[in-house]
N, CA, C and O of each residue as an XYZ file, in Angstrom:
632
protein
N       0.827     -1.192      0.000
C       0.000      0.000      0.000
C       0.868      1.252      0.000
O       0.595      2.208     -0.725
N       1.916      1.237      0.820
C       2.798      2.391      0.904
C       3.463      2.670     -0.445
O       3.560      3.830     -0.847
N       3.920      1.640     -1.147
C       4.544      1.806     -2.455
C       3.575      2.416     -3.457
O       3.989      3.198     -4.313
N       2.285      2.072     -3.367
C       1.285      2.624     -4.272
C       1.105      4.110     -4.022
O       0.985      4.888     -4.969
N       1.084      4.519     -2.746
C       0.931      5.943     -2.425
C       2.118      6.754     -2.942
O       1.937      7.832     -3.508
N       3.321      6.242     -2.748
C       4.510      6.966     -3.220
C       4.480      7.059     -4.735
O       4.766      8.111     -5.305
N       4.131      5.952     -5.388
C       4.062      5.948     -6.845
C       3.007      6.913     -7.356
O       3.255      7.638     -8.319
N       1.842      6.940     -6.739
C       0.771      7.849     -7.139
C       1.186      9.291     -6.884
O       0.949     10.165     -7.717
N       1.809      9.543     -5.728
C       2.267     10.896     -5.402
C       3.313     11.379     -6.391
O       3.278     12.530     -6.828
N       4.235     10.510     -6.740
C       5.277     10.883     -7.701
C       4.667     11.181     -9.057
O       5.089     12.113     -9.743
N       3.659     10.380     -9.451
C       2.981     10.606    -10.725
C       2.283     11.967    -10.724
O       2.376     12.708    -11.702
N       1.583     12.301     -9.634
C       0.887     13.582     -9.550
C       1.852     14.757     -9.592
O       1.581     15.763    -10.247
N       2.980     14.635     -8.894
C       3.984     15.699     -8.918
C       4.511     15.884    -10.344
O       4.652     17.013    -10.815
N       4.799     14.785    -11.022
C       5.295     14.860    -12.400
C       4.255     15.477    -13.324
O       4.602     16.276    -14.194
N       2.978     15.118    -13.149
C       1.914     15.662    -13.994
C       1.751     17.158    -13.784
O       1.601     17.908    -14.749
N       1.778     17.598    -12.528
C       1.659     19.026    -12.227
C       2.859     19.784    -12.793
O       2.698     20.871    -13.349
N       4.044     19.228    -12.658
C       5.245     19.875    -13.200
C       5.155     19.991    -14.709
O       5.516     21.026    -15.270
N       4.684     18.953    -15.374
C       4.560     18.982    -16.829
C       3.557     20.045    -17.264
O       3.796     20.752    -18.243
N       2.438     20.169    -16.548
C       1.454     21.202    -16.869
C       2.045     22.586    -16.668
O       1.810     23.489    -17.470
N       2.804     22.752    -15.608
C       3.452     24.038    -15.353
C       4.407     24.401    -16.466
O       4.469     25.562    -16.871
N       5.153     23.436    -16.968
C       6.070     23.698    -18.072
C       5.313     24.022    -19.348
O       5.747     24.861    -20.137
N       4.188     23.363    -19.550
C       3.412     23.591    -20.757
C       2.846     25.009    -20.790
O       2.721     25.601    -21.863
N       2.504     25.556    -19.628
C       1.911     26.884    -19.577
C       2.900     27.984    -19.200
O       2.524     29.155    -19.139
N       4.139     27.630    -18.951
C       5.144     28.628    -18.595
C       5.464     29.480    -19.816
O       5.471     28.970    -20.937
N       5.733     30.786    -19.617
C       6.082     31.616    -20.761
C       7.417     31.154    -21.340
O       8.352     30.821    -20.611
N       7.477     31.145    -22.647
C       8.717     30.692    -23.275
C       9.725     31.833    -23.321
O       9.361     32.997    -23.488
N      10.975     31.485    -23.174
C      12.043     32.477    -23.244
C      12.246     32.871    -24.695
O      12.191     32.031    -25.592
N      12.477     34.137    -24.912
C      12.739     34.615    -26.260
C      14.131     34.173    -26.679
O      14.991     33.885    -25.846
N      14.325     34.127    -27.949
C      15.611     33.665    -28.465
C      16.399     34.817    -29.067
O      15.836     35.777    -29.592
N      17.693     34.697    -28.977
C      18.596     35.631    -29.631
C      19.509     34.787    -30.517
O      19.974     33.722    -30.111
N      19.755     35.269    -31.712
C      20.612     34.511    -32.630
C      21.653     35.450    -33.237
O      21.297     36.557    -33.641
N      22.879     35.065    -33.314
C      23.441     33.870    -32.679
C      23.529     34.082    -31.168
O      23.506     35.222    -30.705
N      23.627     33.022    -30.414
C      23.758     33.135    -28.964
C      25.159     33.533    -28.548
O      25.359     34.122    -27.486
N      26.131     33.207    -29.393
C      27.538     33.515    -29.106
C      28.196     34.082    -30.350
O      27.963     33.610    -31.463
N      29.019     35.100    -30.150
C      29.760     35.707    -31.259
C      31.176     36.032    -30.780
O      31.429     36.164    -29.583
N      32.083     36.156    -31.734
C      33.478     36.459    -31.426
C      33.883     37.750    -32.122
O      33.463     38.021    -33.247
N      34.708     38.545    -31.439
C      35.280     39.753    -32.031
C      36.768     39.776    -31.750
O      37.256     39.109    -30.837
N      37.476     40.550    -32.544
C      38.889     40.799    -32.281
C      38.945     42.098    -31.483
O      38.719     43.176    -32.032
N      39.244     41.999    -30.195
C      39.207     43.152    -29.299
C      40.551     43.866    -29.249
O      41.606     43.234    -29.198
N      40.494     45.190    -29.266
C      41.675     46.030    -29.082
C      41.471     46.785    -27.780
O      40.594     47.644    -27.678
N      42.294     46.455    -26.777
C      42.153     47.062    -25.454
C      43.331     47.980    -25.143
O      43.709     48.140    -23.982
N      43.904     48.577    -26.172
C      45.002     49.517    -25.988
C      46.193     48.866    -25.321
O      46.583     47.757    -25.684
N      46.770     49.546    -24.352
C      47.964     49.036    -23.673
C      47.674     47.796    -22.822
O      48.604     47.150    -22.338
N      46.393     47.459    -22.637
C      46.022     46.279    -21.863
C      46.080     45.003    -22.690
O      46.062     43.905    -22.134
N      46.150     45.135    -24.011
C      46.266     43.952    -24.866
C      45.197     43.901    -25.925
O      44.429     44.847    -26.103
N      45.153     42.800    -26.618
C      44.181     42.619    -27.684
C      44.125     41.165    -28.101
O      45.044     40.392    -27.830
N      43.039     40.800    -28.763
C      42.850     39.439    -29.240
C      41.389     39.057    -29.227
O      40.509     39.906    -29.088
N      41.144     37.777    -29.373
C      39.773     37.271    -29.470
C      38.998     37.470    -28.173
O      39.518     37.264    -27.076
N      37.748     37.874    -28.328
C      36.814     37.997    -27.205
C      35.508     37.332    -27.610
O      35.056     37.473    -28.746
N      34.910     36.612    -26.681
C      33.649     35.930    -26.934
C      32.535     36.631    -26.175
O      32.643     36.877    -24.974
N      31.464     36.948    -26.890
C      30.280     37.569    -26.298
C      29.146     36.549    -26.352
O      28.889     35.950    -27.396
N      28.475     36.358    -25.230
C      27.353     35.430    -25.158
C      26.121     36.205    -24.722
O      26.117     36.838    -23.666
N      25.068     36.152    -25.546
C      23.850     36.913    -25.278
C      22.697     35.981    -24.930
O      22.578     34.882    -25.470
N      21.848     36.450    -24.011
C      20.604     35.755    -23.671
C      19.488     36.786    -23.631
O      19.736     37.987    -23.523
N      18.255     36.299    -23.719
C      17.109     37.207    -23.727
C      15.935     36.575    -23.014
O      15.698     35.372    -23.125
N      15.195     37.405    -22.274
C      13.937     37.012    -21.668
C      13.008     38.208    -21.804
O      13.085     39.149    -21.013
N      12.140     38.177    -22.793
C      11.275     39.321    -23.067
C      12.102     40.492    -23.556
O      12.873     40.364    -24.507
N      11.938     41.645    -22.897
C      12.718     42.820    -23.292
C      14.023     42.936    -22.513
O      14.815     43.845    -22.763
N      14.252     42.024    -21.574
C      15.507     42.014    -20.812
C      16.511     41.107    -21.514
O      16.177     40.007    -21.954
N      17.732     41.585    -21.610
C      18.786     40.786    -22.231
C      20.054     40.925    -21.411
O      20.233     41.892    -20.670
N      20.932     39.938    -21.557
C      22.230     39.988    -20.901
C      23.313     39.612    -21.897
O      23.076     38.877    -22.856
N      24.502     40.131    -21.648
C      25.675     39.767    -22.435
C      26.818     39.500    -21.466
O      27.065     40.281    -20.547
N      27.509     38.393    -21.685
C      28.697     38.040    -20.915
C      29.885     38.073    -21.862
O      29.788     37.613    -23.000
N      31.013     38.618    -21.397
C      32.212     38.743    -22.227
C      33.356     37.981    -21.588
O      33.628     38.134    -20.397
N      34.028     37.156    -22.386
C      35.216     36.414    -21.959
C      36.332     36.705    -22.944
O      36.133     36.638    -24.157
N      37.514     37.031    -22.419
C      38.651     37.250    -23.306
C      39.960     37.000    -22.577
O      40.142     37.405    -21.428
N      40.853     36.332    -23.261
C      42.204     36.186    -22.723
C      43.088     37.316    -23.236
O      44.279     37.373    -22.929
N      42.489     38.224    -24.029
C      43.219     39.382    -24.537
C      43.630     40.316    -23.398
O      44.637     41.019    -23.487
N      42.838     40.311    -22.334
C      43.135     41.116    -21.148
C      43.164     40.159    -19.968
O      42.271     39.326    -19.816
N      44.181     40.277    -19.138
C      44.274     39.449    -17.943
C      44.259     40.332    -16.698
O      44.618     41.508    -16.747
N      43.844     39.752    -15.604
C      43.750     40.489    -14.339
C      45.152     40.917    -13.887
O      46.033     40.071    -13.735
N      45.365     42.221    -13.671
C      46.673     42.694    -13.212
C      46.943     42.321    -11.755
O      48.093     42.186    -11.338
N      45.869     42.158    -10.994
C      45.907     41.768     -9.572
C      44.711     40.856     -9.327
O      43.838     40.723    -10.186
N      44.673     40.237     -8.172
C      43.501     39.439     -7.818
C      42.281     40.358     -7.761
O      42.346     41.463     -7.222
N      41.175     39.887     -8.322
C      39.946     40.679     -8.381
C      38.836     39.902     -7.684
O      38.609     38.726     -7.970
N      38.153     40.570     -6.773
C      37.050     39.950     -6.029
C      35.832     39.755     -6.921
O      35.646     40.453     -7.917
N      35.009     38.786     -6.534
C      33.760     38.534     -7.237
C      32.883     39.785     -7.195
O      32.771     40.446     -6.163
N      32.265     40.098     -8.334
C      31.314     41.200     -8.473
C      31.885     42.555     -8.052
O      31.193     43.363     -7.432
N      33.144     42.793     -8.391
C      33.780     44.067     -8.015
C      34.105     44.954     -9.214
O      34.498     46.105     -9.025
N      33.955     44.460    -10.429
C      34.232     45.261    -11.617
C      32.962     45.994    -12.054
O      31.868     45.431    -12.021
N      33.119     47.239    -12.458
C      32.005     48.015    -13.000
C      32.183     48.009    -14.509
O      33.172     48.526    -15.031
N      31.218     47.420    -15.205
C      31.360     47.231    -16.650
C      30.204     47.846    -17.409
O      29.062     47.853    -16.951
N      30.536     48.370    -18.603
C      29.526     48.928    -19.498
C      29.880     48.546    -20.923
O      30.946     48.901    -21.425
N      28.978     47.821    -21.569
C      29.142     47.407    -22.955
C      28.157     48.184    -23.803
O      26.952     48.142    -23.556
N      28.660     48.895    -24.804
C      27.805     49.628    -25.726
C      27.832     48.907    -27.065
O      28.888     48.767    -27.682
N      26.661     48.448    -27.510
C      26.534     47.788    -28.805
C      25.803     48.715    -29.768
O      24.941     49.491    -29.355
N      26.147     48.634    -31.050
C      25.585     49.501    -32.081
C      24.370     48.825    -32.707
O      24.418     47.653    -33.080
N      23.274     49.589    -32.814
C      22.047     49.091    -33.432
C      22.128     49.258    -34.949
O      22.609     50.274    -35.451
N      21.653     48.249    -35.662
C      21.510     48.384    -37.113
C      20.508     49.506    -37.354
O      19.454     49.537    -36.718
N      20.811     50.402    -38.238
C      19.898     51.503    -38.514
C      20.144     52.723    -37.644
O      19.468     53.738    -37.809
N      21.107     52.647    -36.711
C      21.451     53.809    -35.895
C      21.125     53.655    -34.428
O      20.190     52.950    -34.047
N      21.908     54.321    -33.621
C      21.711     54.290    -32.182
C      22.549     53.213    -31.516
O      23.275     52.471    -32.178
N      22.441     53.140    -30.215
C      23.191     52.164    -29.430
C      22.314     51.596    -28.327
O      21.284     52.167    -27.969
N      22.746     50.461    -27.797
C      22.119     49.856    -26.626
C      23.223     49.583    -25.620
O      24.272     49.046    -25.974
N      22.987     49.952    -24.361
C      24.000     49.826    -23.320
C      23.626     48.694    -22.366
O      22.482     48.584    -21.923
N      24.616     47.857    -22.063
C      24.488     46.781    -21.086
C      25.433     47.121    -19.940
O      26.609     47.403    -20.170
N      24.928     47.095    -18.704
C      25.734     47.479    -17.543
C      25.656     46.419    -16.465
O      24.729     45.609    -16.427
N      26.655     46.441    -15.584
C      26.596     45.564    -14.430
C      27.881     45.512    -13.661
O      28.903     46.065    -14.067
N      27.808     44.830    -12.531
C      28.976     44.634    -11.668
C      29.197     43.147    -11.421
O      29.741     42.759    -10.387
N      28.779     42.324    -12.362
C      28.935     40.876    -12.219
C      30.249     40.419    -12.843
O      30.554     40.752    -13.989
N      31.008     39.666    -12.089
C      32.221     39.011    -12.572
C      32.616     37.933    -11.571
O      32.326     38.050    -10.380
N      33.280     36.881    -12.053
C      33.772     35.880    -11.106
C      35.025     36.414    -10.413
O      35.630     37.378    -10.881
N      35.409     35.796     -9.311
C      36.695     36.130     -8.692
C      37.792     35.717     -9.675
O      37.697     34.666    -10.309
N      38.820     36.534     -9.799
C      39.919     36.257    -10.721
C      41.253     36.408    -10.009
O      41.463     37.360     -9.257
N      42.139     35.473    -10.249
C      43.501     35.544     -9.711
C      44.359     36.360    -10.682
O      43.995     36.521    -11.847
N      45.468     36.860    -10.216
C      46.403     37.583    -11.081
C      46.733     36.723    -12.294
O      47.120     35.562    -12.160
N      46.575     37.306    -13.477
C      46.873     36.601    -14.717
C      45.702     35.865    -15.333
O      45.816     35.366    -16.453
N      44.567     35.781    -14.628
C      43.385     35.117    -15.191
C      42.811     35.946    -16.344
O      42.929     37.171    -16.367
N      42.191     35.252    -17.291
C      41.504     35.916    -18.398
C      40.330     36.730    -17.858
O      39.686     36.336    -16.886
N      40.063     37.856    -18.491
C      38.979     38.736    -18.072
C      37.623     38.116    -18.414
O      37.409     37.636    -19.527
N      36.723     38.135    -17.447
C      35.334     37.729    -17.676
C      34.443     38.703    -16.945
O      34.604     38.918    -15.744
N      33.497     39.300    -17.666
C      32.519     40.193    -17.049
C      31.119     39.791    -17.506
O      30.911     39.337    -18.631
N      30.183     39.974    -16.604
C      28.805     39.692    -16.934
C      28.247     38.554    -16.127
O      28.966     37.870    -15.400
N      26.974     38.363    -16.262
C      26.129     38.956    -17.289
C      25.835     40.432    -17.024
O      25.500     40.832    -15.910
N      25.973     41.225    -18.087
C      25.641     42.647    -18.057
C      24.215     42.774    -18.576
O      23.850     42.119    -19.553
N      23.411     43.608    -17.933
C      21.982     43.705    -18.253
C      21.668     44.899    -19.135
O      22.263     45.969    -19.007
N      20.711     44.685    -20.041
C      20.236     45.758    -20.908
C      18.813     45.484    -21.349
O      18.248     44.435    -21.041
N      18.240     46.423    -22.066
C      16.874     46.302    -22.562
C      16.901     46.282    -24.085
O      17.578     47.092    -24.719
N      16.157     45.346    -24.659
C      16.093     45.212    -26.114
C      14.632     45.201    -26.560
O      13.717     44.968    -25.769
N      14.449     45.458    -27.837
C      13.124     45.362    -28.451
C      13.156     44.243    -29.474
O      14.216     43.882    -29.984
N      12.005     43.706    -29.763
C      11.907     42.662    -30.765
C      12.459     43.175    -32.092
O      12.077     44.246    -32.564
N      13.353     42.402    -32.680
C      13.948     42.780    -33.954
C      15.241     43.565    -33.843
O      15.897     43.813    -34.855
N      15.629     43.968    -32.621
C      16.904     44.682    -32.474
C      18.045     43.836    -33.016
O      18.137     42.640    -32.739
N      18.908     44.470    -33.789
C      20.113     43.838    -34.322
C      21.290     44.623    -33.765
O      21.485     45.788    -34.112
N      22.086     43.975    -32.887
C      23.149     44.673    -32.161
C      24.512     44.091    -32.490
O      24.685     42.874    -32.561
N      25.477     44.981    -32.690
C      26.819     44.631    -33.146
C      27.864     45.294    -32.244
O      27.706     46.448    -31.846
N      28.930     44.556    -31.925
C      30.011     45.098    -31.092
C      30.895     46.078    -31.860
O      31.432     47.014    -31.267
N      31.052     45.880    -33.159
C      31.911     46.752    -33.971
C      31.327     48.162    -33.986
O      30.178     48.366    -34.379
N      32.127     49.125    -33.555
C      31.666     50.502    -33.431
C      31.267     50.860    -32.009
O      31.060     52.032    -31.697
N      31.160     49.856    -31.146
C      30.817     50.081    -29.749
C      32.048     49.972    -28.869
O      33.171     49.929    -29.372
N      31.846     49.928    -27.565
C      32.963     49.834    -26.614
C      32.596     48.965    -25.424
O      31.424     48.778    -25.097
N      33.621     48.446    -24.795
C      33.504     47.807    -23.489
C      34.408     48.581    -22.552
O      35.609     48.697    -22.797
N      33.837     49.113    -21.475
C      34.613     49.811    -20.456
C      34.486     49.034    -19.155
O      33.383     48.761    -18.682
N      35.633     48.682    -18.586
C      35.669     47.936    -17.335
C      36.510     48.735    -16.349
O      37.655     49.080    -16.642
N      35.944     49.030    -15.177
C      36.672     49.771    -14.147
C      36.930     48.846    -12.966
O      36.014     48.233    -12.417
N      38.202     48.763    -12.592
C      38.625     47.939    -11.457
C      39.203     48.841    -10.373
O      39.887     49.821    -10.667
N      38.927     48.508     -9.147
C      39.473     49.216     -7.982
C      39.089     50.691     -7.963
O      39.705     51.480     -7.246
N      38.080     51.072     -8.744
C      37.597     52.443     -8.758
C      38.420     53.413     -9.574
O      37.999     54.554     -9.764
N      39.586     53.003    -10.069
C      40.408     53.971    -10.801
C      41.129     53.395    -12.022
O      41.682     54.165    -12.809
N      41.145     52.108    -12.205
C      41.764     51.517    -13.396
C      40.652     51.245    -14.395
O      39.785     50.407    -14.147
N      40.668     51.949    -15.528
C      39.647     51.743    -16.549
C      40.290     51.175    -17.804
O      41.264     51.712    -18.331
N      39.718     50.078    -18.261
C      40.152     49.414    -19.486
C      39.052     49.632    -20.511
O      37.889     49.318    -20.258
N      39.418     50.171    -21.666
C      38.452     50.385    -22.736
C      38.849     49.526    -23.924
O      39.982     49.587    -24.402
N      37.906     48.729    -24.391
C      38.149     47.841    -25.534
C      37.183     48.173    -26.661
O      36.032     48.539    -26.422
N      37.664     48.042    -27.887
C      36.828     48.196    -29.069
C      37.035     46.982    -29.968
O      38.065     46.313    -29.887
N      36.066     46.703    -30.814
C      36.181     45.598    -31.760
C      36.898     46.093    -33.010
O      36.593     47.171    -33.520
N      37.861     45.296    -33.505
C      38.622     45.657    -34.697
C      37.872     45.398    -35.990
O      38.354     45.759    -37.064
N      36.700     44.779    -35.907
C      35.888     44.476    -37.080
C      34.568     43.895    -36.633
O      34.342     43.716    -35.436
N      33.690     43.596    -37.576
C      32.383     43.033    -37.228
C      32.501     41.719    -36.464
O      33.454     40.962    -36.648
N      31.526     41.464    -35.610
C      31.523     40.215    -34.859
C      31.132     39.059    -35.777
O      30.428     39.234    -36.772
N      31.608     37.891    -35.410
C      31.360     36.703    -36.216
C      30.631     35.675    -35.365
O      31.079     35.430    -34.245
N      29.554     35.063    -35.803
C      29.104     34.973    -37.180
C      28.221     36.129    -37.630
O      27.823     36.149    -38.795
N      27.900     37.067    -36.795
C      27.076     38.216    -37.203
C      26.510     38.894    -35.985
O      26.778     38.481    -34.857
N      25.716     39.946    -36.204
C      25.142     40.685    -35.077
C      24.131     39.834    -34.307
O      23.580     38.865    -34.830
N      23.903     40.226    -33.051
C      22.864     39.581    -32.247
C      21.503     40.133    -32.710
O      21.304     41.347    -32.761
N      20.586     39.239    -33.040
C      19.234     39.648    -33.424
C      18.291     39.081    -32.374
O      18.245     37.873    -32.143
N      17.538     39.979    -31.740
C      16.662     39.612    -30.628
C      15.232     39.441    -31.099
O      14.762     40.176    -31.968
N      14.527     38.448    -30.509
C      13.111     38.205    -30.834
C      12.240     39.240    -30.179
O      11.020     39.206    -30.333
C-alpha cells in the first residue's frame, strides 16, 4: 500500500510539473547566442573575445570572456564596474551594464557579466563601433573596441 501511495504521489507531482512547463512563458531567443570579435584594449592587450547573449522578453544579458586582457591583480567577485555599448543596425546604441564578474587571480583571463540591458523585438546589435569599459578598484579603466564586425554576425533579438 505504501509503495502505491509513493508511486501515485510521484505521478501527480510529475503531472503538475509537466502542466506548469506547458503553460510557462517561453524564453525569447537571440541569434546567434555567441559571437566572437577581435578586441583592441590599448595598452592592456588585444585578441579574441567571446560575447554570449541571452534574452527574456525585453531584458537581455551579455557576458564577455577574453584572454586578450588578464587580471593585473587578484579581483574579487562582483567588483568590476562594466559597461558594454553595442551599435544598433539603422542607428543608435544599446548599453548593457553591471557589476557581475567571477573572482579572478592575477593573470586570469577577463570575464565580465552577465551585463543587463533592454532590447526590443527585432533589435540587431553589433560590437563593432561600440565599446567595453571595465573599471577595477575604482580607478583603473580598461576600454576595448572591436577591430571588425563580430562573427558569425550581429545579435538579433526576438
